[in-house]
Amino acid sequence: MNSLEQAEDLKAFERRLTEYIACLQPATGRWRMILIVVSVCTATGAWNWLIDPETQKVSFFTSLWNHPFFTISCITLIGLFFAGIHKRVVAPSIIAARCRTVLAEYNMSCDDTGKLILKPRPHVQ
C-alpha cells in the first residue's frame, strides 16, 4: 500500500470519526439538559424537604408522602441513572478516548471532535 492510499484511508477514517461524534452531539446535549433539569428539581425538592419542620416529627415515609415534588424528582433521577444517562451524557468523550487508545499504537491521537493528530515517529538510533 503506497503513501497516497494510506493518506486517503486516514482521511476517510477521520471523516467517519468526526461524522459519528458530530452525530452524537445533539442527543448528548438533550440528555445533559434533562439531567440538569432533574438534578435541579431534586436539589430544590431536597432543600424544601429538609427545611420543613414537620420532617423531623413524622416518619420517613410520611415525610416523603408530604413532599411529592422531591419524591418524584428523586425517583426520576435514580431511574435516569439506572437507564444509563451518565453514559449518554459523555458518549462522545468515551468514543474519543477509546479511539485515542487504539490510535496510540500507530503514533496518532485525536481530539474531542474526532480530528486526527499525527505524532512524529520515534527516532530509533
Short mmCIF file of C-alpha atoms in Angstrom, two decimals:
data_model
loop_
_atom_site.label_atom_id
_atom_site.label_comp_id
_atom_site.label_asym_id
_atom_site.label_seq_id
_atom_site.Cartn_x
_atom_site.Cartn_y
_atom_site.Cartn_z
CA MET A 1 0.00 0.00 0.00
CA ASN A 2 1.55 3.30 -1.03
CA SER A 3 1.53 6.51 0.99
CA LEU A 4 -1.22 8.08 -1.15
CA GLU A 5 -3.60 5.23 -0.36
CA GLN A 6 -2.65 5.43 3.32
CA ALA A 7 -3.37 9.16 3.37
CA GLU A 8 -6.76 8.59 1.74
CA ASP A 9 -7.55 5.87 4.29
CA LEU A 10 -6.60 8.21 7.14
CA LYS A 11 -8.78 10.97 5.69
CA ALA A 12 -11.70 8.56 5.32
CA PHE A 13 -11.26 7.31 8.88
CA GLU A 14 -11.05 10.87 10.21
CA ARG A 15 -14.13 11.91 8.23
CA ARG A 16 -16.14 8.95 9.53
CA LEU A 17 -14.99 9.53 13.12
CA THR A 18 -15.87 13.23 13.04
CA GLU A 19 -19.27 12.44 11.49
CA TYR A 20 -20.01 9.88 14.17
CA ILE A 21 -19.01 12.16 17.04
CA ALA A 22 -20.93 15.08 15.50
CA CYS A 23 -23.98 12.82 15.16
CA LEU A 24 -23.84 12.10 18.91
CA GLN A 25 -23.63 15.78 19.92
CA PRO A 26 -27.34 16.78 19.60
CA ALA A 27 -28.54 13.78 21.58
CA THR A 28 -25.81 14.36 24.16
CA GLY A 29 -26.95 17.97 24.58
CA ARG A 30 -30.54 16.89 25.15
CA TRP A 31 -29.51 14.29 27.73
CA ARG A 32 -27.38 16.90 29.50
CA MET A 33 -30.33 19.29 29.68
CA ILE A 34 -32.60 16.55 31.03
CA LEU A 35 -30.01 15.64 33.66
CA ILE A 36 -29.55 19.28 34.68
CA VAL A 37 -33.29 19.91 34.98
CA VAL A 38 -33.96 16.76 37.01
CA SER A 39 -30.92 17.42 39.22
CA VAL A 40 -32.05 20.99 39.95
CA CYS A 41 -35.58 19.76 40.69
CA THR A 42 -34.21 17.11 43.04
CA ALA A 43 -31.96 19.62 44.81
CA THR A 44 -34.80 22.12 45.17
CA GLY A 45 -37.14 19.45 46.47
CA ALA A 46 -34.48 18.19 48.88
CA TRP A 47 -33.96 21.69 50.24
CA ASN A 48 -37.70 22.15 50.81
CA TRP A 49 -37.90 18.70 52.38
CA LEU A 50 -35.00 19.37 54.75
CA ILE A 51 -36.14 22.82 55.93
CA ASP A 52 -39.68 21.62 56.64
CA PRO A 53 -40.08 21.40 60.45
CA GLU A 54 -42.60 18.57 60.06
CA THR A 55 -39.91 16.33 58.53
CA GLN A 56 -38.35 15.75 61.95
CA LYS A 57 -41.65 14.95 63.62
CA VAL A 58 -43.09 12.34 61.26
CA SER A 59 -41.78 9.06 59.92
CA PHE A 60 -39.52 8.91 56.87
CA PHE A 61 -42.20 7.61 54.51
CA THR A 62 -44.77 10.12 55.77
CA SER A 63 -42.32 12.95 55.15
CA LEU A 64 -41.73 11.66 51.62
CA TRP A 65 -45.50 11.46 51.12
CA ASN A 66 -45.79 15.09 52.28
CA HIS A 67 -43.21 16.19 49.68
CA PRO A 68 -44.27 14.62 46.37
CA PHE A 69 -42.13 17.00 44.25
CA PHE A 70 -38.95 15.77 45.92
CA THR A 71 -40.07 12.15 45.89
CA ILE A 72 -40.96 12.13 42.20
CA SER A 73 -37.86 14.04 41.11
CA CYS A 74 -35.61 11.80 43.20
CA ILE A 75 -37.19 8.64 41.77
CA THR A 76 -36.83 10.12 38.28
CA LEU A 77 -33.15 10.91 38.85
CA ILE A 78 -32.46 7.40 40.14
CA GLY A 79 -34.36 5.94 37.19
CA LEU A 80 -32.34 8.02 34.73
CA PHE A 81 -29.09 6.76 36.22
CA PHE A 82 -30.29 3.16 36.06
CA ALA A 83 -31.23 3.80 32.42
CA GLY A 84 -27.64 4.91 31.72
CA ILE A 85 -27.94 8.68 31.38
CA HIS A 86 -24.42 9.06 32.78
CA LYS A 87 -23.09 7.16 29.74
CA ARG A 88 -25.24 9.07 27.26
CA VAL A 89 -24.03 12.41 28.60
CA VAL A 90 -20.37 11.57 28.00
CA ALA A 91 -20.73 9.29 24.95
CA PRO A 92 -18.61 11.43 22.57
CA SER A 93 -15.81 11.59 25.14
CA ILE A 94 -15.91 7.82 25.58
CA ILE A 95 -15.66 7.26 21.81
CA ALA A 96 -12.75 9.71 21.51
CA ALA A 97 -10.92 8.16 24.47
CA ARG A 98 -11.25 4.66 23.05
CA CYS A 99 -10.03 5.85 19.66
CA ARG A 100 -7.04 7.53 21.32
CA THR A 101 -6.17 4.23 22.98
CA VAL A 102 -6.16 2.39 19.66
CA LEU A 103 -4.50 5.19 17.69
CA ALA A 104 -1.65 5.43 20.22
CA GLU A 105 -0.24 2.20 18.78
CA TYR A 106 0.15 4.00 15.42
CA ASN A 107 1.68 7.22 16.85
CA MET A 108 -1.59 9.07 16.36
CA SER A 109 -4.27 10.57 18.51
CA CYS A 110 -7.48 12.51 18.04
CA ASP A 111 -9.16 15.48 19.65
CA ASP A 112 -12.66 15.51 21.15
CA THR A 113 -14.23 16.26 17.76
CA GLY A 114 -12.55 13.28 16.06
CA LYS A 115 -9.83 15.12 14.13
CA LEU A 116 -6.70 13.01 13.82
CA ILE A 117 -3.43 14.19 15.31
CA LEU A 118 -0.34 12.68 13.72
CA LYS A 119 2.57 12.41 16.11
CA PRO A 120 6.16 12.36 14.90
CA ARG A 121 7.67 8.92 14.56
CA PRO A 122 10.01 7.94 17.34
CA HIS A 123 13.61 8.33 16.32
CA VAL A 124 15.36 4.98 16.57
CA GLN A 125 19.16 5.11 16.64
#
